[in-house]
Coordinates of C-alpha atoms in Angstrom, one line a residue:
M1 CA 21.3 8.5 -3.3
N2 CA 22.7 9.9 -6.6
N3 CA 20.7 12.1 -9.0
K4 CA 20.4 10.7 -12.5
Q5 CA 20.2 14.2 -13.9
E6 CA 19.5 17.8 -13.2
I7 CA 16.0 18.9 -14.1
S8 CA 15.8 22.4 -15.4
P9 CA 12.8 24.5 -14.5
K10 CA 12.5 25.3 -18.3
D11 CA 11.6 21.6 -18.7
I12 CA 8.7 21.9 -16.3
T13 CA 5.1 23.0 -16.7
V14 CA 3.1 23.7 -13.5
V15 CA -0.6 23.0 -13.9
V16 CA -2.4 25.0 -11.2
Q17 CA -5.9 23.6 -11.1
G18 CA -9.1 24.6 -9.3
P19 CA -11.0 27.7 -8.4
V20 CA -9.2 31.0 -7.8
Q21 CA -11.9 32.2 -5.5
T22 CA -15.0 30.9 -3.7
F23 CA -16.8 28.7 -6.2
S24 CA -20.1 26.9 -6.0
D25 CA -20.3 27.4 -2.2
R26 CA -16.8 26.1 -1.7
E27 CA -14.9 28.7 0.3
Q28 CA -11.5 29.7 -1.0
E29 CA -8.8 31.4 1.1
L30 CA -8.5 35.1 0.1
G31 CA -5.4 35.6 -2.1
I32 CA -4.2 32.0 -1.9
T33 CA -4.0 31.4 -5.7
Q34 CA -1.9 34.6 -6.2
K35 CA 0.4 33.2 -3.4
C36 CA 0.5 29.9 -5.3
L37 CA 1.4 31.4 -8.6
N38 CA 4.0 33.7 -7.1
S39 CA 5.6 30.7 -5.3
V40 CA 6.1 28.9 -8.6
R41 CA 7.8 32.0 -10.1
Q42 CA 10.1 32.1 -7.0
F43 CA 11.1 28.4 -6.8
L44 CA 10.9 27.4 -10.5
P45 CA 12.1 30.5 -12.4
G46 CA 11.6 29.8 -16.1
A47 CA 8.9 27.1 -15.7
K48 CA 5.7 27.5 -17.6
I49 CA 2.5 28.0 -15.6
I50 CA -0.9 26.8 -16.9
L51 CA -3.8 28.0 -14.8
S52 CA -6.7 25.6 -15.3
T53 CA -9.9 27.1 -13.7
W54 CA -13.5 27.8 -14.3
H55 CA -15.3 30.4 -16.4
N56 CA -16.2 33.7 -14.9
Q57 CA -13.5 33.7 -12.2
D58 CA -11.8 36.9 -11.3
L59 CA -8.2 36.6 -12.7
T60 CA -7.1 40.1 -11.6
D61 CA -3.3 40.2 -10.6
L62 CA -2.8 36.5 -11.3
D63 CA 0.6 35.7 -13.0
Y64 CA 0.3 32.8 -15.4
D65 CA 1.5 31.9 -18.9
Q66 CA -1.5 30.1 -20.3
L67 CA -5.2 30.1 -19.2
V68 CA -7.5 27.1 -19.6
L69 CA -11.1 27.7 -18.9
C70 CA -13.1 24.6 -18.1
D71 CA -16.8 23.8 -18.4
D72 CA -18.2 22.9 -15.0
P73 CA -19.3 19.2 -14.8
G74 CA -21.0 19.8 -11.5
T75 CA -21.0 17.6 -8.4
N76 CA -21.2 13.8 -8.5
I77 CA -23.0 11.3 -6.1
R78 CA -20.8 8.5 -4.9
A79 CA -23.0 7.0 -2.2
Y80 CA -26.0 7.5 0.0
N81 CA -26.3 7.9 3.7
V82 CA -28.4 5.5 5.7
D83 CA -31.1 8.2 6.0
G84 CA -31.3 8.2 2.2
T85 CA -29.6 11.6 1.5
P86 CA -26.9 11.6 -1.3
Q87 CA -23.2 12.2 -0.6
M88 CA -22.1 14.9 -3.0
F89 CA -18.5 15.3 -4.1
N90 CA -16.4 17.5 -6.5
N91 CA -14.5 14.6 -8.0
N92 CA -15.5 15.3 -11.6
R93 CA -14.5 19.0 -11.2
Q94 CA -11.1 17.9 -10.0
I95 CA -10.7 15.5 -12.9
V96 CA -11.8 18.1 -15.5
S97 CA -9.7 21.0 -14.3
T98 CA -6.6 18.7 -13.9
L99 CA -6.9 16.9 -17.2
D100 CA -7.8 19.9 -19.3
G101 CA -4.7 21.6 -18.0
L102 CA -2.4 18.6 -18.5
H103 CA -3.5 18.2 -22.1
H104 CA -1.8 21.5 -22.9
V105 CA 1.6 20.6 -21.5
T106 CA 4.5 20.2 -23.9
T107 CA 7.5 20.0 -21.5
P108 CA 9.1 16.8 -20.4
Y109 CA 8.1 17.3 -16.7
T110 CA 4.9 18.4 -15.1
M111 CA 3.6 19.4 -11.7
K112 CA 0.0 19.2 -10.8
L113 CA -0.6 21.8 -8.0
R114 CA -3.9 22.8 -6.4
S115 CA -4.8 26.4 -6.7
D116 CA -5.0 26.7 -2.9
N117 CA -1.6 25.2 -2.2
Y118 CA 1.9 26.7 -2.9
L119 CA 5.6 25.9 -3.1
I120 CA 8.0 26.5 -0.2
S121 CA 11.1 25.0 -1.9
D122 CA 12.2 23.0 -4.9
A123 CA 13.0 19.8 -2.9
F124 CA 10.7 17.7 -5.1
L125 CA 13.3 18.0 -7.9
H126 CA 15.8 16.1 -5.9
L127 CA 13.3 13.6 -4.5
Q128 CA 12.1 12.7 -8.0
Q129 CA 15.6 11.7 -9.1
A130 CA 17.0 10.4 -5.8
F131 CA 15.6 6.8 -5.9
P132 CA 16.6 5.4 -9.3
K133 CA 16.2 1.6 -8.7
R134 CA 13.0 -0.1 -9.8
C135 CA 11.8 -3.7 -9.8
N136 CA 10.1 -5.2 -12.8
E137 CA 6.9 -6.2 -11.1
D138 CA 4.1 -3.6 -11.0
R139 CA 6.3 -1.0 -12.7
F140 CA 3.8 1.3 -14.5
F141 CA 5.5 4.7 -14.9
N142 CA 8.6 5.7 -16.8
E143 CA 10.0 7.5 -13.8
R144 CA 8.8 8.1 -10.2
V145 CA 6.0 10.6 -9.4
V146 CA 6.5 12.6 -6.2
V147 CA 3.4 13.0 -4.0
I148 CA 2.8 14.3 -0.5
N149 CA 1.7 12.2 2.4
T150 CA -1.2 14.4 3.4
F151 CA -4.2 12.1 2.9
T152 CA -1.9 9.3 1.7
R153 CA -3.2 7.1 4.5
R154 CA -1.7 4.0 5.9
Y155 CA -4.5 3.7 8.4
A156 CA -8.2 4.8 8.4
K157 CA -10.7 4.1 11.2
G158 CA -7.7 2.6 13.0
L159 CA -7.2 -0.1 10.4
P160 CA -4.7 -0.6 7.5
V161 CA -6.0 0.7 4.1
V162 CA -4.6 0.2 0.6
F163 CA -4.4 2.4 -2.6
H164 CA -5.0 5.5 -0.4
M165 CA -2.9 8.0 -2.4
S166 CA -3.1 11.8 -1.9
D167 CA -4.6 13.8 -4.8
F168 CA -3.0 17.2 -3.8
F169 CA 0.4 17.3 -5.6
Y170 CA 2.1 15.3 -8.3
F171 CA 5.5 15.9 -9.9
G172 CA 7.1 13.7 -12.5
R173 CA 7.4 13.0 -16.2
T174 CA 4.5 14.5 -18.1
E175 CA 3.2 11.2 -19.4
D176 CA 3.3 9.8 -15.9
V177 CA 1.4 12.6 -14.3
I178 CA -1.2 12.5 -17.1
A179 CA -1.5 8.7 -16.4
C180 CA -2.4 9.5 -12.8
W181 CA -5.4 11.5 -14.0
K182 CA -6.4 9.6 -17.2
M183 CA -9.9 8.4 -16.4
P184 CA -13.5 9.0 -17.5
L185 CA -15.8 11.2 -15.4
I186 CA -17.6 9.5 -12.6
E187 CA -21.2 8.5 -13.1
D188 CA -23.6 9.0 -10.2
F189 CA -24.0 6.0 -8.0
I190 CA -27.4 4.4 -8.6
A191 CA -29.0 2.8 -5.5
T192 CA -30.5 -0.6 -5.9
K193 CA -32.2 -3.1 -3.6
D194 CA -29.0 -5.1 -3.3
T195 CA -26.7 -2.0 -2.9
P196 CA -28.9 0.8 -1.4
Y197 CA -26.2 2.9 0.1
N198 CA -22.7 2.1 -1.3
I199 CA -20.8 -0.8 -2.7
G200 CA -19.5 -3.0 0.1
F201 CA -22.0 -1.8 2.7
P202 CA -21.9 -1.9 5.8
D203 CA -18.2 -1.0 5.1
Y204 CA -17.7 2.6 4.3
S205 CA -17.5 3.9 0.7
I206 CA -13.9 3.9 -0.6
D207 CA -12.3 7.2 0.0
C208 CA -12.2 9.7 -2.9
T209 CA -8.4 9.4 -3.1
Q210 CA -8.7 5.6 -3.3
M211 CA -11.3 5.9 -6.0
L212 CA -9.2 8.3 -8.1
F213 CA -6.1 6.2 -7.7
I214 CA -7.8 3.0 -8.6
R215 CA -9.5 4.4 -11.7
A216 CA -6.3 5.8 -13.0
M217 CA -4.2 2.6 -12.3
Q218 CA -6.7 0.3 -13.9
Q219 CA -5.4 1.4 -17.3
F220 CA -2.3 -0.6 -16.3
D221 CA -3.8 -3.5 -14.3
Q222 CA -7.4 -4.4 -13.7
S223 CA -6.5 -5.9 -10.3
F224 CA -6.8 -2.4 -8.8
T225 CA -10.2 -2.9 -7.2
L226 CA -11.8 -2.3 -3.8
N227 CA -15.2 -3.0 -2.4
G228 CA -14.9 -0.5 0.5
L229 CA -12.6 1.8 2.5
L230 CA -11.4 -1.1 4.7
D231 CA -11.3 -3.8 2.0
N232 CA -7.9 -5.3 2.6
N233 CA -6.0 -8.6 2.7
P234 CA -2.3 -9.6 2.6
E235 CA -2.3 -9.8 -1.2
K236 CA -3.8 -6.4 -1.7
Q237 CA -1.5 -4.9 0.9
I238 CA 1.6 -6.3 -0.9
F239 CA 0.2 -5.1 -4.3
S240 CA -0.4 -1.6 -2.9
D241 CA 3.0 -1.4 -1.2
R242 CA 4.9 -2.6 -4.2
C243 CA 3.0 -0.1 -6.5
F244 CA 3.8 2.7 -4.1
A245 CA 7.5 1.7 -3.8
N246 CA 8.0 1.2 -7.5
N247 CA 6.2 4.2 -9.0
F248 CA 6.1 7.0 -6.4
V249 CA 8.0 8.9 -3.8
I250 CA 5.9 9.7 -0.7
A251 CA 7.1 12.4 1.7
D252 CA 5.5 15.0 4.0
P253 CA 4.8 18.5 2.5
Q254 CA 7.8 20.2 4.0
Q255 CA 10.1 17.5 2.6
V256 CA 8.6 17.8 -0.8
G257 CA 8.5 21.6 -0.7
V258 CA 4.7 22.2 -0.6
G259 CA 2.7 24.6 1.6
L260 CA -0.9 23.8 2.4
C261 CA -3.7 26.4 2.6
R262 CA -5.0 27.5 6.0
K263 CA -7.9 25.0 6.3
F264 CA -5.4 22.1 6.3
V265 CA -3.0 23.6 8.8
V266 CA -5.1 25.6 11.3
K267 CA -6.9 23.2 13.8
A268 CA -7.3 20.6 11.0
R269 CA -6.9 17.0 12.2
V270 CA -4.8 16.2 9.2
S271 CA -2.1 18.7 10.5
R272 CA -2.2 17.5 14.1
T273 CA -0.2 14.5 15.4
K274 CA -3.4 12.4 15.5
G275 CA -3.8 12.9 11.7
K276 CA -0.2 12.9 10.7
V277 CA 0.7 9.5 12.2
A278 CA -2.1 7.8 10.3
H279 CA -0.3 8.8 7.0
W280 CA 2.6 7.0 5.3
Q281 CA 5.8 8.5 6.6
F282 CA 8.8 9.2 4.3
K283 CA 11.0 6.7 6.2
E284 CA 8.3 4.1 5.9
W285 CA 8.1 4.7 2.2
Q286 CA 11.9 4.3 2.1
Q287 CA 11.5 0.9 3.8
L288 CA 9.2 -0.1 0.9
Y289 CA 11.8 1.2 -1.5
K290 CA 14.6 -0.9 0.1
K291 CA 12.4 -4.0 0.3
Y292 CA 11.1 -4.0 -3.3
C293 CA 13.5 -1.9 -5.3
D294 CA 17.0 -1.6 -3.8
P295 CA 18.1 -4.0 -1.1
N296 CA 21.4 -2.2 -0.8
F297 CA 19.7 1.2 -0.1
D298 CA 21.3 2.7 3.0
L299 CA 18.2 3.3 5.2
Q300 CA 18.9 5.4 8.2
Y301 CA 15.8 4.9 10.4
P302 CA 16.8 4.7 14.1
I303 CA 14.9 2.2 16.2
F304 CA 14.0 5.0 18.6
A305 CA 12.1 6.9 15.8
Q306 CA 10.3 3.7 14.7
Y307 CA 9.3 3.0 18.3
K308 CA 8.1 6.6 18.8
L309 CA 5.9 6.3 15.7
F310 CA 4.5 3.0 16.9
L311 CA 3.6 4.5 20.4
Q312 CA 2.0 7.5 18.7
R313 CA -0.2 5.2 16.7
C314 CA -1.0 3.2 19.8
L315 CA -2.2 6.4 21.3
Y316 CA -4.0 8.1 18.4
V317 CA -4.7 5.5 15.7
F318 CA -5.3 2.0 16.9
P319 CA -7.9 2.8 19.5
A320 CA -10.3 3.8 16.7
R321 CA -10.6 0.1 15.8
L322 CA -13.0 -0.6 18.6
E323 CA -15.1 2.6 17.8
N324 CA -15.1 1.6 14.2
K325 CA -16.5 -1.9 15.0
R326 CA -19.3 -0.3 17.0
R327 CA -20.1 2.2 14.2
L328 CA -20.3 -0.6 11.5
Q329 CA -22.7 -2.5 13.7
Q330 CA -24.8 0.7 14.1
R331 CA -24.8 1.2 10.4
Q332 CA -26.1 -2.3 9.9
K333 CA -28.8 -1.9 12.6
K334 CA -30.0 1.4 11.1
V335 CA -30.6 -0.4 7.8
S336 CA -32.5 -3.1 9.5
V337 CA -34.7 -0.6 11.2
N338 CA -35.3 1.4 8.0
K339 CA -36.3 -1.8 6.2

């Protein structure tokens, strides 16, 4: 793996987006944004920091170069529960605070970083340049964008899923990172007689990360579509795999150089083995890279490590398939009863 070039921190803008304290009943870890900003100064000295947050936030002792204050679009409704209550999300808030910050970037490279995460190294610089080969099919970006595998799921409810890309961290060419967030705000889901709960019911609604990824990638190809969380077939799987291989680098937070806030590391399922093994692993992404982009890539992935991951999934991931089948049947029954 040979670097194409050395990326100077002076060529990087870090857009730190989100609240800097508890906002609209969403609890924020005390001092986490200050820790975030200080970590950027430590690991990217000379980089520009844009803090994109909301009006009336306490900015005391926060170290940034440019401030972007966003108008709050409020929550959005993506689906309804079977009891008729709406499912509320902060997707539009994330889109606004991210895009408003990105639109002020003038450097060649950009990082999108949540205000409640932080850097622990500059490993992402190497990763972004370490896999230069690309294939022509489904090549959407100028260069690769580095993401973390936290919530970049390979499995959900025990079953394979597609287009399930994390929305926590992005690093790459500025135009490519902007493309990952170039989308209109999400309109509230309107229940109808044919779709009273969510599109694809009784399947679950597509995950927020799937939705954001699909909406962004549709600017390149309208084939990015899903009818539900578990909507999958061989063609969609290949499409998703090739897109991941050809446009991104997926690795765990430590390999990328990202620290997660306390709520994602203390007793959170996503940080336990059960959660981690459902995500794409760095070596698995490298398998995709070798398959679709560089057949000569020297992949060092011992059989023992592959077997260990498979056994962990047999223990923690695959058993959920039976439970999921039962839950889908229950969802359908509840609808019949309500009718």
